[in-house]
Amino acid sequence: MTDVDATSGADTAGADVAWLAPGEPVDLDNCAREPIHVPGSVQPRGVLLAVSEPDLVVVQASENLAGLTGVVWSDALGRPLADVLGVAPSDAIVRSASAFGDLRERNPVEVTLDVDGDPVPVDAILHRAVLGGARDGHGQPVDGEPPLTNLVVELEPARGPRPFSFPNTYQAVRGTVTELNRASSLQDLYDITARAVRALTGFDRVMVYRYDADYNGEVVAEAKVEGLNSFLGLHYPASDIPAQARALYEKNWLRLISDVDYEPSRIQPVAHPATGQPLDLTYSTLRSVSPIHVEYLQNMGVRASMSISLLQDDRLWGLIACHHYAGPHQPPFATRAAAEFLGSTLSLRLVDRTAEDEVHRALQVRSTMAWLTAATLDEDRPLADTLLGGTSLLDVLPADGVTVCLQGSSGTKGEALPGDVLERVVSWAAARGEELVATDTLQQDAPHLGVPLDVVAGVLVLPLPEGQYVLWHRREAVRHVDWGGDPHNKALAEREGDEVRLSPRKSFDRWRETVRERSQPWTPQERGEVLQLRGHLLEALYARSRSIVRAAETLQRSLLSDPTTTDGLEVAVRYVPATREAQVGGDWYDVFGQPDGSTMLVIGDVVGHDVQAAACMAQLRGLLRGIAYDNGDSPARVLGRLDAAIEGLDLRAMATVLVARLSPSDDGGAATLRWSSAGHLPPVTAGPDGSAVTLTGGRPGLLLGVSPAAPRVDAEVRLEAGSTLLLYTDGLVERRDEGFDDGIDRLGVALADLRDASVEEVSDAVLARLVPEGAEDDVALVAVRLRS
């Protein structure tokens, strides 16, 4: 259904693929190995030239060059670009290619070719193709030299008057952008975009196509001419869109096939003179597409197609898919650019809308968990009653019912499971030895339990020590999925002479499938939140086993768990309670990895020294994790959103906090530290040579909870491999007889002296030097060493 085809090995995440040789026949058995990023040909609606730099000599050309320029491709090879296109067009192209920045942002270069005395207006579309590392005269790689590149010039005749110049692209879609900004729902965003792209491009059908977690697709919006059957609501299997193709669409956002019956024009010579390999056309607008994909479109009756990528967090979310049935169709480049602009705008609005919805939901869940965590400190009420009250575990994780068995007390909220079923499921989950056990297909995953489908189809269990547990359950959720053709019969055997070839299916009629024996799935976000809840429950269980003061101390320590293991970093954490009284405060640290490979470092101190401060610390720590995890926001932005959450949720908390993001570099262990402070003490670093520095960049800012509109700023520094970074709370450096600066200076000296020690040794030695007789106030610290 969609306009995609397979892509290169470089675009296939971690895959070692045995790519087909040029000219090897392609069918459904081997199309995933077709190296279509180097097809060796282009669509004939334009011509392609590969030009060496800086001498600007044509080294490759498509065979149809003469049809546009009057110069035969073989005569163009080895000649300057100006000899092939003329001096004025060549100068315009060179000027654009010489400017700084991404060439594609300045496309097209509008030129006029002189062909036998006739002026021919042409859109020149430029990009640079990376050929690989530099090589010497014998073809051997040259170490330390930048990679070789070629300027790729694609020329499309500008048929008829241009609809608008590229700089006015925004004006062409300004009204639509205004509509998108005013859209009140995701569906409005989809519908507005489908209508606008069809009006702009003139395709017979325009669809917005969305992927699910498994990359099965669904048509969520459609605009079409009268008389066409509707595809709205149809699903298409992930196998229709290979993983390689999805990866390519994250790089090249627009693909046009103006005539599916085109005859490819080969690029000559096939092997690039500098590499001996075909030219990489990943970013080409004329790149020839897979014959399997062309056959797929022909089977649908499509004569021309165009697709625009929709991205969310740099990951392919879906497509705007355009089909034309009346014949070939070629919107001008400026029109395509305007349509691509709409796709980018929709992508941004999708991110904003999804982020708004997710943040709102996550804050609600974190707020509920924070409230429950604080409520568990009331030892006069059974823990099960606390978790199943007016605000309950069903507010953390929606389900048909939840059952709790804690400290000898049990209870259920919502639907109750039969006792024998409950016992079997809990025993099965406990035997797995995992912190969390979740399934939405219980009958498939544990058939030996003999649990009836009409009782429960999905469970999520938190096994806890001494036979305690929390269990959520969901009933079967019967779903009807309408597919565009039978997804289980997607290929046909076609006879070609004496051989049989697998070809794409020809039927795309609506085919309904009923999905049974499944509950609503437990999402990754839900699982992560429940794991956080598990930590809170463990803390509550430990806290209730001691006196109220001892319980608070246990809560503090259990929240400050060991940091996650991170490649390239040695991390040590410490928490030392104050010795002056048997009480705890609100000091905390947190270290956790991000999906992008960076590491978040947090150090904070809630105002106060009592159970309330500890509970407030738990709330802030959970909220901050929820806001910062899997989020590209800067530390300053994270602090700003945390401040807004404190105000919006009426937490009445005040705290100093420092949030930092440590991002690894690609040059042997160095990293970039970006941080923002809400009234907290500055980090201290020691380089591999022992030089100690107090990082005072940026303003410390106001404490959290003082003003939600308080400005937050980021500071940034590069840390070399072997450097040590220390975050700490004021109990480490504060003394009644000296100021903070003196204490920080002593900390820097200690850190420099300990440059050869491990971070574990550094942490213990710093505490021994600065608080040898115990701290007057709580102390939390995080020590990080960048491995060489």
mmCIF file of C-alpha atoms in Angstrom, residues 75-354:
data_model
loop_
_atom_site.group_PDB
_atom_site.id
_atom_site.type_symbol
_atom_site.label_atom_id
_atom_site.label_comp_id
_atom_site.label_asym_id
_atom_site.label_seq_id
_atom_site.Cartn_x
_atom_site.Cartn_y
_atom_site.Cartn_z
ATOM 1 C CA ASP A 75 31.063 12.402 -24.143
ATOM 2 C CA ALA A 76 30.344 13.965 -20.726
ATOM 3 C CA LEU A 77 32.653 11.689 -18.753
ATOM 4 C CA GLY A 78 35.943 13.307 -17.841
ATOM 5 C CA ARG A 79 34.796 16.776 -18.917
ATOM 6 C CA PRO A 80 34.273 19.834 -16.678
ATOM 7 C CA LEU A 81 30.706 20.431 -15.555
ATOM 8 C CA ALA A 82 30.658 23.746 -17.435
ATOM 9 C CA ASP A 83 31.341 21.917 -20.730
ATOM 10 C CA VAL A 84 28.327 19.666 -20.182
ATOM 11 C CA LEU A 85 25.773 22.174 -18.851
ATOM 12 C CA GLY A 86 27.127 25.512 -19.977
ATOM 13 C CA VAL A 87 29.013 28.170 -18.039
ATOM 14 C CA ALA A 88 26.057 30.042 -16.493
ATOM 15 C CA PRO A 89 24.180 26.947 -15.204
ATOM 16 C CA SER A 90 27.434 25.459 -13.944
ATOM 17 C CA ASP A 91 28.365 28.671 -12.111
ATOM 18 C CA ALA A 92 24.934 28.778 -10.420
ATOM 19 C CA ILE A 93 25.297 25.181 -9.268
ATOM 20 C CA VAL A 94 28.847 25.727 -8.006
ATOM 21 C CA ARG A 95 27.832 28.868 -6.068
ATOM 22 C CA SER A 96 25.056 26.962 -4.311
ATOM 23 C CA ALA A 97 27.301 23.966 -3.620
ATOM 24 C CA SER A 98 30.025 26.229 -2.170
ATOM 25 C CA ALA A 99 27.805 27.813 0.477
ATOM 26 C CA PHE A 100 27.868 26.553 4.055
ATOM 27 C CA GLY A 101 25.234 24.187 5.427
ATOM 28 C CA ASP A 102 23.101 21.406 4.026
ATOM 29 C CA LEU A 103 22.831 21.586 0.239
ATOM 30 C CA ARG A 104 19.317 20.172 0.353
ATOM 31 C CA GLU A 105 18.095 23.226 2.247
ATOM 32 C CA ARG A 106 18.844 25.376 -0.826
ATOM 33 C CA ASN A 107 17.313 23.101 -3.463
ATOM 34 C CA PRO A 108 16.378 23.556 -6.201
ATOM 35 C CA VAL A 109 18.873 25.676 -8.084
ATOM 36 C CA GLU A 110 16.801 27.133 -10.913
ATOM 37 C CA VAL A 111 18.896 27.163 -14.119
ATOM 38 C CA THR A 112 18.281 27.398 -17.842
ATOM 39 C CA LEU A 113 20.103 25.094 -20.251
ATOM 40 C CA ASP A 114 20.847 26.039 -23.841
ATOM 41 C CA VAL A 115 19.992 22.966 -25.928
ATOM 42 C CA ASP A 116 20.566 23.540 -29.635
ATOM 43 C CA GLY A 117 19.691 27.211 -29.181
ATOM 44 C CA ASP A 118 16.499 26.537 -27.213
ATOM 45 C CA PRO A 119 16.279 27.623 -23.547
ATOM 46 C CA VAL A 120 15.199 24.754 -21.253
ATOM 47 C CA PRO A 121 14.289 25.698 -17.623
ATOM 48 C CA VAL A 122 15.585 23.062 -15.232
ATOM 49 C CA ASP A 123 15.516 22.430 -11.474
ATOM 50 C CA ALA A 124 18.990 21.333 -10.306
ATOM 51 C CA ILE A 125 18.760 19.290 -7.096
ATOM 52 C CA LEU A 126 22.055 18.895 -5.244
ATOM 53 C CA HIS A 127 23.461 16.699 -2.518
ATOM 54 C CA ARG A 128 26.831 15.193 -1.640
ATOM 55 C CA ALA A 129 27.444 11.451 -1.701
ATOM 56 C CA VAL A 130 30.096 10.050 0.632
ATOM 57 C CA LEU A 131 32.323 7.654 -1.299
ATOM 58 C CA GLY A 132 34.425 6.394 1.609
ATOM 59 C CA GLY A 133 37.863 7.167 2.996
ATOM 60 C CA ALA A 134 40.502 8.928 0.955
ATOM 61 C CA ARG A 135 42.824 6.642 -1.092
ATOM 62 C CA ASP A 136 46.296 7.043 -2.507
ATOM 63 C CA GLY A 137 47.407 6.516 -6.111
ATOM 64 C CA HIS A 138 47.443 2.751 -5.579
ATOM 65 C CA GLY A 139 43.887 2.654 -4.256
ATOM 66 C CA GLN A 140 44.964 2.150 -0.635
ATOM 67 C CA PRO A 141 43.180 3.997 2.245
ATOM 68 C CA VAL A 142 44.948 7.079 3.611
ATOM 69 C CA ASP A 143 44.732 7.309 7.416
ATOM 70 C CA GLY A 144 43.623 10.591 8.919
ATOM 71 C CA GLU A 145 42.268 12.021 5.672
ATOM 72 C CA PRO A 146 38.614 13.145 5.402
ATOM 73 C CA PRO A 147 36.295 10.884 3.383
ATOM 74 C CA LEU A 148 35.947 11.434 -0.330
ATOM 75 C CA THR A 149 32.715 12.988 -1.562
ATOM 76 C CA ASN A 150 31.127 13.731 -4.899
ATOM 77 C CA LEU A 151 28.663 16.439 -5.753
ATOM 78 C CA VAL A 152 25.548 14.746 -7.134
ATOM 79 C CA VAL A 153 23.592 16.951 -9.544
ATOM 80 C CA GLU A 154 20.080 15.822 -10.506
ATOM 81 C CA LEU A 155 18.359 17.796 -13.251
ATOM 82 C CA GLU A 156 14.580 17.818 -13.636
ATOM 83 C CA PRO A 157 12.952 19.752 -16.496
ATOM 84 C CA ALA A 158 10.638 22.419 -15.090
ATOM 85 C CA ARG A 159 7.569 21.524 -17.127
ATOM 86 C CA GLY A 160 5.294 24.538 -17.356
ATOM 87 C CA PRO A 161 5.457 27.578 -15.069
ATOM 88 C CA ARG A 162 6.771 26.953 -11.588
ATOM 89 C CA PRO A 163 3.879 27.127 -9.085
ATOM 90 C CA PHE A 164 5.956 29.177 -6.660
ATOM 91 C CA SER A 165 9.612 29.640 -5.893
ATOM 92 C CA PHE A 166 11.137 27.574 -3.128
ATOM 93 C CA PRO A 167 11.638 30.518 -0.723
ATOM 94 C CA ASN A 168 7.848 30.960 -0.789
ATOM 95 C CA THR A 169 7.141 27.358 0.194
ATOM 96 C CA TYR A 170 5.928 28.448 3.615
ATOM 97 C CA GLN A 171 3.540 30.951 2.069
ATOM 98 C CA ALA A 172 2.045 28.162 -0.046
ATOM 99 C CA VAL A 173 1.089 26.155 3.037
ATOM 100 C CA ARG A 174 0.701 28.947 5.564
ATOM 101 C CA GLY A 175 -3.038 28.472 5.940
ATOM 102 C CA THR A 176 -2.616 24.748 6.529
ATOM 103 C CA VAL A 177 0.068 25.324 9.149
ATOM 104 C CA THR A 178 -2.322 27.673 10.957
ATOM 105 C CA GLU A 179 -4.997 24.956 10.859
ATOM 106 C CA LEU A 180 -2.539 22.377 12.215
ATOM 107 C CA ASN A 181 -1.602 24.682 15.077
ATOM 108 C CA ARG A 182 -5.268 25.051 15.988
ATOM 109 C CA ALA A 183 -6.103 21.330 15.730
ATOM 110 C CA SER A 184 -7.698 20.040 18.924
ATOM 111 C CA SER A 185 -6.957 16.331 18.443
ATOM 112 C CA LEU A 186 -4.641 13.921 16.667
ATOM 113 C CA GLN A 187 -7.407 12.999 14.223
ATOM 114 C CA ASP A 188 -7.788 16.651 13.272
ATOM 115 C CA LEU A 189 -4.056 16.783 12.552
ATOM 116 C CA TYR A 190 -4.313 13.727 10.291
ATOM 117 C CA ASP A 191 -7.383 14.930 8.387
ATOM 118 C CA ILE A 192 -6.095 18.474 7.820
ATOM 119 C CA THR A 193 -2.800 17.161 6.458
ATOM 120 C CA ALA A 194 -4.396 14.623 4.098
ATOM 121 C CA ARG A 195 -6.708 17.242 2.580
ATOM 122 C CA ALA A 196 -3.965 19.848 2.249
ATOM 123 C CA VAL A 197 -1.422 17.540 0.597
ATOM 124 C CA ARG A 198 -4.010 16.345 -1.925
ATOM 125 C CA ALA A 199 -5.049 19.917 -2.749
ATOM 126 C CA LEU A 200 -1.402 20.898 -3.112
ATOM 127 C CA THR A 201 -0.143 17.961 -5.172
ATOM 128 C CA GLY A 202 -3.213 16.838 -7.166
ATOM 129 C CA PHE A 203 -2.881 13.103 -6.371
ATOM 130 C CA ASP A 204 -6.064 11.045 -6.645
ATOM 131 C CA ARG A 205 -5.664 9.676 -3.125
ATOM 132 C CA VAL A 206 -3.668 10.924 -0.126
ATOM 133 C CA MET A 207 -3.498 8.900 3.085
ATOM 134 C CA VAL A 208 -1.904 9.355 6.484
ATOM 135 C CA TYR A 209 -0.485 6.000 7.441
ATOM 136 C CA ARG A 210 0.541 5.175 11.038
ATOM 137 C CA TYR A 211 2.677 2.301 12.361
ATOM 138 C CA ASP A 212 2.016 0.352 15.546
ATOM 139 C CA ALA A 213 4.762 -0.979 17.846
ATOM 140 C CA ASP A 214 5.330 -3.943 15.489
ATOM 141 C CA TYR A 215 5.300 -1.734 12.336
ATOM 142 C CA ASN A 216 1.964 -2.976 11.117
ATOM 143 C CA GLY A 217 0.368 0.019 9.424
ATOM 144 C CA GLU A 218 -3.070 1.599 9.611
ATOM 145 C CA VAL A 219 -4.663 4.250 7.383
ATOM 146 C CA VAL A 220 -5.840 6.882 9.871
ATOM 147 C CA ALA A 221 -6.862 9.642 7.422
ATOM 148 C CA GLU A 222 -7.721 9.857 3.741
ATOM 149 C CA ALA A 223 -8.585 12.432 1.076
ATOM 150 C CA LYS A 224 -9.587 11.123 -2.381
ATOM 151 C CA VAL A 225 -11.478 11.797 -5.554
ATOM 152 C CA GLU A 226 -15.076 10.680 -5.797
ATOM 153 C CA GLY A 227 -15.598 7.105 -6.954
ATOM 154 C CA LEU A 228 -12.519 5.547 -5.341
ATOM 155 C CA ASN A 229 -13.106 2.913 -2.705
ATOM 156 C CA SER A 230 -11.950 3.960 0.740
ATOM 157 C CA PHE A 231 -8.803 2.626 2.427
ATOM 158 C CA LEU A 232 -9.594 4.420 5.693
ATOM 159 C CA GLY A 233 -9.168 2.126 8.675
ATOM 160 C CA LEU A 234 -7.401 -0.629 6.723
ATOM 161 C CA HIS A 235 -4.317 -2.286 8.241
ATOM 162 C CA TYR A 236 -1.263 -3.534 6.340
ATOM 163 C CA PRO A 237 1.278 -6.040 7.704
ATOM 164 C CA ALA A 238 4.816 -5.008 8.594
ATOM 165 C CA SER A 239 6.101 -7.371 5.903
ATOM 166 C CA ASP A 240 4.675 -4.987 3.275
ATOM 167 C CA ILE A 241 7.240 -2.417 4.402
ATOM 168 C CA PRO A 242 10.682 -3.981 5.024
ATOM 169 C CA ALA A 243 12.770 -2.820 7.981
ATOM 170 C CA GLN A 244 15.458 -1.578 5.588
ATOM 171 C CA ALA A 245 12.928 0.650 3.869
ATOM 172 C CA ARG A 246 11.785 2.169 7.137
ATOM 173 C CA ALA A 247 15.391 2.977 8.004
ATOM 174 C CA LEU A 248 15.902 4.670 4.626
ATOM 175 C CA TYR A 249 12.816 6.817 5.120
ATOM 176 C CA GLU A 250 14.344 8.211 8.297
ATOM 177 C CA LYS A 251 17.111 9.640 6.078
ATOM 178 C CA ASN A 252 15.349 10.649 2.850
ATOM 179 C CA TRP A 253 11.952 12.055 3.695
ATOM 180 C CA LEU A 254 10.308 12.170 0.257
ATOM 181 C CA ARG A 255 10.047 9.644 -2.555
ATOM 182 C CA LEU A 256 8.305 10.247 -5.910
ATOM 183 C CA ILE A 257 7.586 7.676 -8.590
ATOM 184 C CA SER A 258 6.005 9.771 -11.314
ATOM 185 C CA ASP A 259 5.332 6.780 -13.617
ATOM 186 C CA VAL A 260 5.387 3.218 -12.269
ATOM 187 C CA ASP A 261 5.864 1.946 -15.839
ATOM 188 C CA TYR A 262 9.134 3.836 -16.305
ATOM 189 C CA GLU A 263 12.196 2.275 -17.890
ATOM 190 C CA PRO A 264 15.223 2.863 -15.638
ATOM 191 C CA SER A 265 18.105 4.873 -17.035
ATOM 192 C CA ARG A 266 21.416 3.302 -16.065
ATOM 193 C CA ILE A 267 24.281 5.257 -14.517
ATOM 194 C CA GLN A 268 27.559 4.948 -16.433
ATOM 195 C CA PRO A 269 30.056 3.748 -15.568
ATOM 196 C CA VAL A 270 28.365 1.394 -13.111
ATOM 197 C CA ALA A 271 31.406 1.375 -10.797
ATOM 198 C CA HIS A 272 32.569 4.748 -9.530
ATOM 199 C CA PRO A 273 36.158 5.375 -10.687
ATOM 200 C CA ALA A 274 37.362 6.289 -7.177
ATOM 201 C CA THR A 275 35.859 3.334 -5.300
ATOM 202 C CA GLY A 276 35.053 0.597 -7.789
ATOM 203 C CA GLN A 277 31.551 0.476 -6.246
ATOM 204 C CA PRO A 278 28.157 1.737 -7.481
ATOM 205 C CA LEU A 279 27.208 5.262 -6.445
ATOM 206 C CA ASP A 280 25.189 5.450 -3.189
ATOM 207 C CA LEU A 281 21.831 7.043 -4.059
ATOM 208 C CA THR A 282 20.366 7.108 -0.545
ATOM 209 C CA TYR A 283 19.665 10.846 -0.805
ATOM 210 C CA SER A 284 18.841 10.911 -4.507
ATOM 211 C CA THR A 285 15.446 12.205 -5.614
ATOM 212 C CA LEU A 286 15.633 10.214 -8.865
ATOM 213 C CA ARG A 287 16.777 6.904 -7.335
ATOM 214 C CA SER A 288 15.315 3.945 -9.182
ATOM 215 C CA VAL A 289 13.118 1.742 -6.992
ATOM 216 C CA SER A 290 12.849 -1.992 -6.473
ATOM 217 C CA PRO A 291 11.028 -3.897 -9.234
ATOM 218 C CA ILE A 292 9.147 -5.748 -6.490
ATOM 219 C CA HIS A 293 7.843 -2.436 -5.199
ATOM 220 C CA VAL A 294 6.856 -1.350 -8.712
ATOM 221 C CA GLU A 295 4.980 -4.625 -9.175
ATOM 222 C CA TYR A 296 3.252 -4.098 -5.833
ATOM 223 C CA LEU A 297 1.985 -0.680 -6.984
ATOM 224 C CA GLN A 298 0.925 -2.038 -10.370
ATOM 225 C CA ASN A 299 -1.083 -4.763 -8.642
ATOM 226 C CA MET A 300 -2.960 -1.989 -6.816
ATOM 227 C CA GLY A 301 -3.653 -0.146 -10.068
ATOM 228 C CA VAL A 302 -1.424 2.763 -9.048
ATOM 229 C CA ARG A 303 0.250 4.688 -11.895
ATOM 230 C CA ALA A 304 2.183 7.232 -9.805
ATOM 231 C CA SER A 305 2.976 7.527 -6.130
ATOM 232 C CA MET A 306 4.681 9.732 -3.581
ATOM 233 C CA SER A 307 5.478 9.242 0.107
ATOM 234 C CA ILE A 308 6.497 11.707 2.807
ATOM 235 C CA SER A 309 8.029 10.481 6.060
ATOM 236 C CA LEU A 310 6.474 11.318 9.408
ATOM 237 C CA LEU A 311 9.041 11.171 12.205
ATOM 238 C CA GLN A 312 8.698 11.165 15.963
ATOM 239 C CA ASP A 313 11.907 11.586 17.951
ATOM 240 C CA ASP A 314 13.904 10.863 14.746
ATOM 241 C CA ARG A 315 12.112 7.510 14.383
ATOM 242 C CA LEU A 316 9.718 6.695 11.563
ATOM 243 C CA TRP A 317 6.180 7.067 12.923
ATOM 244 C CA GLY A 318 4.276 6.772 9.650
ATOM 245 C CA LEU A 319 3.899 8.139 6.133
ATOM 246 C CA ILE A 320 1.838 10.464 4.026
ATOM 247 C CA ALA A 321 1.160 8.113 1.097
ATOM 248 C CA CYS A 322 -0.076 9.543 -2.223
ATOM 249 C CA HIS A 323 -1.511 7.458 -5.093
ATOM 250 C CA HIS A 324 -2.520 8.438 -8.617
ATOM 251 C CA TYR A 325 -4.580 6.167 -10.860
ATOM 252 C CA ALA A 326 -5.368 8.257 -13.964
ATOM 253 C CA GLY A 327 -1.821 8.059 -15.363
ATOM 254 C CA PRO A 328 1.680 9.389 -14.691
ATOM 255 C CA HIS A 329 1.780 12.348 -12.306
ATOM 256 C CA GLN A 330 4.747 14.582 -11.507
ATOM 257 C CA PRO A 331 4.227 17.509 -9.134
ATOM 258 C CA PRO A 332 6.992 20.096 -9.591
ATOM 259 C CA PHE A 333 9.860 20.081 -7.138
ATOM 260 C CA ALA A 334 8.606 23.219 -5.362
ATOM 261 C CA THR A 335 5.209 21.579 -4.848
ATOM 262 C CA ARG A 336 6.877 18.470 -3.446
ATOM 263 C CA ALA A 337 8.975 20.655 -1.147
ATOM 264 C CA ALA A 338 5.821 22.336 0.128
ATOM 265 C CA ALA A 339 4.223 18.942 0.745
ATOM 266 C CA GLU A 340 7.368 17.792 2.570
ATOM 267 C CA PHE A 341 7.161 20.957 4.669
ATOM 268 C CA LEU A 342 3.625 19.964 5.651
ATOM 269 C CA GLY A 343 4.894 16.515 6.612
ATOM 270 C CA SER A 344 7.597 18.068 8.801
ATOM 271 C CA THR A 345 5.034 20.347 10.423
ATOM 272 C CA LEU A 346 2.741 17.407 11.120
ATOM 273 C CA SER A 347 5.696 15.498 12.588
ATOM 274 C CA LEU A 348 6.421 18.359 14.973
ATOM 275 C CA ARG A 349 2.779 18.650 15.996
ATOM 276 C CA LEU A 350 2.633 14.874 16.545
ATOM 277 C CA VAL A 351 5.626 15.103 18.858
ATOM 278 C CA ASP A 352 4.114 18.057 20.720
ATOM 279 C CA ARG A 353 0.689 16.453 21.059
ATOM 280 C CA THR A 354 2.080 13.062 22.090
#
